[in-house]
Structures are given as structure tokens and as C-alpha cells.
Short mmCIF file of N, CA and C in Angstrom, two decimals:
data_model
loop_
_atom_site.label_atom_id
_atom_site.label_comp_id
_atom_site.label_asym_id
_atom_site.label_seq_id
_atom_site.Cartn_x
_atom_site.Cartn_y
_atom_site.Cartn_z
N MET A 1 0.97 -1.09 -0.02
CA MET A 1 0.04 0.21 0.13
C MET A 1 1.09 1.53 -0.12
N ASN A 2 0.45 2.23 -0.67
CA ASN A 2 1.35 3.36 -1.03
C ASN A 2 0.68 4.69 -0.07
N VAL A 3 1.63 5.78 -0.15
CA VAL A 3 1.01 6.42 0.89
C VAL A 3 -0.23 7.23 1.12
N ASP A 4 -0.25 7.20 -0.78
CA ASP A 4 -1.96 8.26 -0.99
C ASP A 4 -3.31 7.23 -0.95
N GLU A 5 -2.63 5.61 -0.59
CA GLU A 5 -3.28 4.83 -0.28
C GLU A 5 -3.49 5.13 0.43
N GLU A 6 -2.94 4.39 2.03
CA GLU A 6 -2.49 5.01 3.40
C GLU A 6 -3.71 6.04 3.87
N VAL A 7 -3.57 6.74 3.70
CA VAL A 7 -3.81 8.30 3.80
C VAL A 7 -5.37 7.96 3.68
N GLY A 8 -5.57 7.52 1.84
CA GLY A 8 -7.24 7.13 2.06
C GLY A 8 -8.06 6.06 2.94
N ARG A 9 -7.00 5.58 3.21
CA ARG A 9 -7.59 5.06 4.03
C ARG A 9 -7.97 5.81 5.31
N LEU A 10 -6.78 5.98 6.53
CA LEU A 10 -7.18 6.86 6.99
C LEU A 10 -8.79 7.98 7.30
N LYS A 11 -9.01 8.16 6.26
CA LYS A 11 -10.00 9.18 6.41
C LYS A 11 -11.32 8.63 6.62
N GLU A 12 -11.17 7.14 6.05
CA GLU A 12 -12.14 6.34 6.08
C GLU A 12 -12.02 6.06 7.55
N GLU A 13 -11.52 5.94 8.52
CA GLU A 13 -11.07 4.99 9.58
C GLU A 13 -11.65 5.90 10.94
N ILE A 14 -10.90 7.49 9.96
CA ILE A 14 -11.68 8.98 11.64
C ILE A 14 -12.89 8.98 11.03
N GLN A 15 -13.62 9.07 10.02
CA GLN A 15 -14.64 9.18 9.71
C GLN A 15 -15.65 8.06 10.59
N ARG A 16 -14.66 6.84 10.03
CA ARG A 16 -15.95 5.00 10.95
C ARG A 16 -15.41 6.23 12.66
N LEU A 17 -14.80 6.41 12.93
CA LEU A 17 -14.16 6.45 14.57
C LEU A 17 -15.16 7.56 15.49
N GLY A 18 -14.64 8.28 14.93
CA GLY A 18 -14.70 10.60 14.85
C GLY A 18 -15.74 10.42 15.20
N GLN A 19 -16.19 11.79 15.42
CA GLN A 19 -17.40 12.30 15.47
C GLN A 19 -17.33 13.63 14.51
N SER A 20 -19.04 13.84 14.08
CA SER A 20 -18.96 14.55 12.49
C SER A 20 -18.62 16.22 13.35
N GLN A 21 -18.18 17.10 12.33
CA GLN A 21 -18.93 18.33 12.86
C GLN A 21 -19.82 19.01 12.36
N PRO A 22 -20.96 19.94 12.49
CA PRO A 22 -21.14 21.59 11.27
C PRO A 22 -20.15 21.23 11.06
N ASP A 23 -18.90 21.44 10.21
CA ASP A 23 -18.09 21.86 9.12
C ASP A 23 -18.25 20.82 8.40
N GLY A 24 -18.72 19.89 8.30
CA GLY A 24 -18.30 18.69 7.55
C GLY A 24 -16.77 18.06 7.91
N SER A 25 -16.05 18.68 9.47
CA SER A 25 -15.23 17.77 9.70
C SER A 25 -14.61 16.44 10.98
N PHE A 26 -14.21 15.44 10.38
CA PHE A 26 -14.12 14.51 11.64
C PHE A 26 -13.32 15.24 12.70
N LYS A 27 -13.64 14.80 14.07
CA LYS A 27 -12.76 14.59 14.99
C LYS A 27 -12.37 13.31 16.55
N VAL A 28 -11.39 13.13 15.97
CA VAL A 28 -11.19 11.64 16.86
C VAL A 28 -10.09 11.60 17.72
N LYS A 29 -9.80 11.37 18.52
CA LYS A 29 -8.67 11.90 19.71
C LYS A 29 -7.47 10.20 18.99
N PHE A 30 -6.83 10.70 19.28
CA PHE A 30 -5.26 9.76 18.92
C PHE A 30 -5.40 8.09 19.39
N GLY A 31 -5.45 8.51 20.60
CA GLY A 31 -5.74 6.77 21.52
C GLY A 31 -6.71 6.33 21.31
N ILE A 32 -8.26 6.61 20.74
CA ILE A 32 -9.33 5.81 19.76
C ILE A 32 -8.80 5.22 18.56
N LEU A 33 -7.86 5.78 17.83
CA LEU A 33 -7.57 6.01 16.61
C LEU A 33 -6.32 4.64 16.80
N PHE A 34 -5.69 4.99 17.86
CA PHE A 34 -4.69 3.74 18.17
C PHE A 34 -5.07 2.77 18.60
N ASN A 35 -5.54 2.85 19.48
CA ASN A 35 -6.15 1.79 20.26
C ASN A 35 -7.13 0.76 19.32
N ASP A 36 -7.87 0.99 17.95
CA ASP A 36 -8.87 0.35 17.59
C ASP A 36 -7.98 -1.00 17.03
N ASP A 37 -8.91 -1.91 16.91
CA ASP A 37 -8.36 -3.32 16.43
C ASP A 37 -8.22 -3.70 14.91
N ARG A 38 -8.71 -2.88 14.41
CA ARG A 38 -9.28 -2.17 12.65
C ARG A 38 -7.90 -1.35 12.14
N CYS A 39 -8.11 -0.15 13.32
CA CYS A 39 -6.91 0.12 12.82
C CYS A 39 -5.14 -0.28 12.78
N ALA A 40 -5.29 -0.95 13.64
CA ALA A 40 -3.89 -1.88 14.38
C ALA A 40 -3.49 -2.56 12.99
N ASN A 41 -4.51 -3.59 12.41
CA ASN A 41 -4.53 -4.15 11.10
C ASN A 41 -4.17 -3.75 10.27
N ILE A 42 -4.59 -2.53 9.52
CA ILE A 42 -4.43 -1.35 9.00
C ILE A 42 -3.37 -1.53 8.40
N PHE A 43 -2.75 -0.03 9.65
CA PHE A 43 -1.52 0.54 9.39
C PHE A 43 -0.26 0.10 10.08
N GLU A 44 0.79 0.63 9.75
CA GLU A 44 1.61 -0.40 10.15
C GLU A 44 2.46 0.12 10.37
N ALA A 45 2.38 1.89 10.04
CA ALA A 45 3.00 3.33 10.89
C ALA A 45 1.71 3.89 11.15
N LEU A 46 1.21 4.04 11.88
CA LEU A 46 -0.16 4.98 11.73
C LEU A 46 0.18 6.07 12.26
N VAL A 47 1.55 6.24 13.45
CA VAL A 47 2.01 8.12 13.01
C VAL A 47 2.59 8.71 11.74
N GLY A 48 3.48 7.48 11.20
CA GLY A 48 3.88 8.36 10.00
C GLY A 48 2.75 8.42 8.91
N THR A 49 1.46 8.07 8.85
CA THR A 49 0.93 7.88 7.73
C THR A 49 -0.05 9.74 8.31
N LEU A 50 -0.59 9.79 9.84
CA LEU A 50 -1.11 10.68 10.40
C LEU A 50 0.19 11.29 9.93
N ARG A 51 1.38 11.41 10.11
CA ARG A 51 2.28 13.21 9.94
C ARG A 51 2.49 12.93 7.84
N ALA A 52 2.06 11.79 7.56
CA ALA A 52 1.59 12.02 6.23
C ALA A 52 0.06 13.15 5.66
N ALA A 53 -0.38 13.04 6.67
CA ALA A 53 -1.97 13.41 6.35
C ALA A 53 -1.87 14.73 6.27
N LYS A 54 -1.36 14.64 7.67
CA LYS A 54 -0.99 16.29 8.60
C LYS A 54 -0.07 17.44 6.79
N LYS A 55 1.21 17.24 6.23
CA LYS A 55 1.69 17.62 5.78
C LYS A 55 0.96 17.69 3.94
N ARG A 56 0.05 16.94 3.88
CA ARG A 56 -1.15 16.77 2.87
C ARG A 56 -2.00 17.97 3.07
N LYS A 57 -2.40 17.88 4.14
CA LYS A 57 -3.42 19.36 5.01
C LYS A 57 -3.83 18.69 4.51
N ILE A 58 -4.20 17.06 4.71
CA ILE A 58 -5.86 16.23 5.33
C ILE A 58 -6.50 16.08 6.67
N VAL A 59 -5.35 16.38 7.36
CA VAL A 59 -6.00 16.21 8.57
C VAL A 59 -5.17 17.18 9.68
N LYS A 60 -4.90 17.46 10.44
CA LYS A 60 -4.74 18.08 11.19
C LYS A 60 -4.67 17.79 13.41
N PHE A 61 -3.02 18.40 14.23
CA PHE A 61 -3.23 17.83 15.01
C PHE A 61 -2.62 18.66 15.79
N ASP A 62 -2.32 19.46 16.65
CA ASP A 62 -1.15 19.96 17.47
C ASP A 62 0.46 18.92 18.19
N GLY A 63 1.09 19.53 17.97
CA GLY A 63 2.86 19.09 17.61
C GLY A 63 2.52 18.26 16.98
N GLU A 64 4.31 17.03 16.66
CA GLU A 64 4.56 16.91 14.89
C GLU A 64 4.04 15.20 15.37
N LEU A 65 4.69 14.68 16.43
CA LEU A 65 4.55 13.09 16.67
C LEU A 65 3.69 13.24 17.80
N LEU A 66 2.85 12.06 17.80
CA LEU A 66 1.85 11.19 18.76
C LEU A 66 2.43 10.30 19.00
N LEU A 67 2.74 10.05 20.44
CA LEU A 67 2.80 8.91 21.03
C LEU A 67 1.47 8.25 21.50
N GLN A 68 2.18 6.40 21.72
CA GLN A 68 1.10 6.26 22.51
C GLN A 68 1.11 6.72 24.12
N GLY A 69 0.14 6.58 24.75
CA GLY A 69 -0.14 7.18 25.98
C GLY A 69 -0.39 8.74 26.70
N VAL A 70 1.25 8.82 26.44
CA VAL A 70 1.42 10.76 25.79
C VAL A 70 0.14 11.31 25.71
N HIS A 71 0.22 11.00 24.46
CA HIS A 71 -0.75 11.89 23.71
C HIS A 71 -2.08 11.11 23.24
N ASP A 72 -2.66 10.39 24.03
CA ASP A 72 -3.78 9.60 23.98
C ASP A 72 -5.28 10.65 23.54
N ASN A 73 -5.04 11.54 24.51
CA ASN A 73 -6.23 12.98 24.19
C ASN A 73 -6.29 13.41 23.42
N VAL A 74 -4.95 13.75 22.20
CA VAL A 74 -4.65 15.47 21.17
C VAL A 74 -5.80 14.49 20.43
N GLU A 75 -6.65 15.92 19.59
CA GLU A 75 -7.64 15.74 18.48
C GLU A 75 -7.13 16.12 17.24
N ILE A 76 -7.56 14.24 16.56
CA ILE A 76 -6.95 14.91 15.58
C ILE A 76 -8.66 15.17 14.41
N THR A 77 -8.26 15.90 13.50
CA THR A 77 -9.12 16.94 12.87
C THR A 77 -9.25 16.17 11.41
N LEU A 78 -10.27 15.49 10.52
CA LEU A 78 -10.13 15.46 9.39
C LEU A 78 -10.76 16.46 8.79
N LEU A 79 -9.77 17.39 8.36
CA LEU A 79 -10.13 18.60 7.61
C LEU A 79 -11.68 18.63 6.71
N PRO A 80 -12.58 19.29 6.37
CA PRO A 80 -13.84 18.54 5.39
C PRO A 80 -13.05 18.35 4.20
N SER A 81 -13.35 17.68 2.73
CA SER A 81 -13.20 18.41 1.95
C SER A 81 -13.72 18.97 0.92
N PRO A 82 -12.23 19.78 0.01
CA PRO A 82 -12.96 21.08 -0.99
C PRO A 82 -14.56 20.60 -1.33
N PRO A 83 -15.17 21.72 -2.02
CA PRO A 83 -16.23 21.48 -3.26
C PRO A 83 -15.78 21.35 -4.37
N ALA A 84 -16.79 20.56 -4.69
CA ALA A 84 -16.66 19.83 -6.13
C ALA A 84 -15.64 21.13 -6.58
N GLU A 85 -16.44 22.46 -6.85
CA GLU A 85 -16.27 23.19 -7.89
C GLU A 85 -14.81 23.66 -7.60
N ALA A 86 -14.30 23.84 -6.38
CA ALA A 86 -12.89 24.31 -5.38
C ALA A 86 -11.93 23.11 -6.45
N VAL A 87 -12.36 21.70 -6.42
CA VAL A 87 -11.03 21.28 -7.16
C VAL A 87 -11.14 21.07 -8.60
N SER A 88 -12.21 20.86 -9.40
CA SER A 88 -12.28 20.87 -10.23
C SER A 88 -11.52 23.02 -11.03
N VAL A 89 -11.70 23.77 -10.62
CA VAL A 89 -10.94 24.52 -10.81
C VAL A 89 -9.41 24.91 -10.09
N THR A 90 -8.55 24.15 -9.98
CA THR A 90 -7.43 24.14 -9.62
C THR A 90 -7.17 23.16 -10.10
N ALA A 91 -8.07 22.35 -10.74
CA ALA A 91 -7.59 21.46 -12.07
C ALA A 91 -6.97 21.87 -13.17
N SER A 92 -7.25 23.05 -13.33
CA SER A 92 -7.55 23.44 -14.50
C SER A 92 -5.96 24.27 -15.40
#
């Protein structure tokens, strides 16, 4: 699985485990994501996938590196997808 595929799977898992927000984003605590059995089976390096998603501005969270236990209560936000119109304008 390449990085883009892993980031796509991460988005699905945050939507599954997180709470939907009025702005279209989803929020989940790192500890919930890290301790989920399904996520443990999907992601070989969850922290690396989170960092890649943050670099691509798909998620946001405080800090650079999240560690189990210490950062279990850090909130990870899956940012809302841009509207389809904005995507087609930037693609031109």
C-alpha cells in the first residue's frame, strides 16, 4: 500500500471512529484511533500515516509526533473536503 492509499484509508477510519462536526470535519482522539483493532491491522505505521496526512493538509493536530499514552487525548481533525467546484477550478 502506498502513502496515498494509506492516507485514504486513514480518512475512512477517522470518519468511522470520529464525531462529525457541523463544518463537515470529523474529530477523533489519537488514543481511540491508535487502540482500535481494525486500525492496528490496517496501518503498519499509524504515526507516519498521520504525519503524511498532516503534511498534505488532510488532517490537523497539535504537535509533530504523537506517542501512545502521552498523546492519547490529542484531538485529530479530518478537514472537510473542498467543494467539487474548487477542485475542478484548481485542476484546470
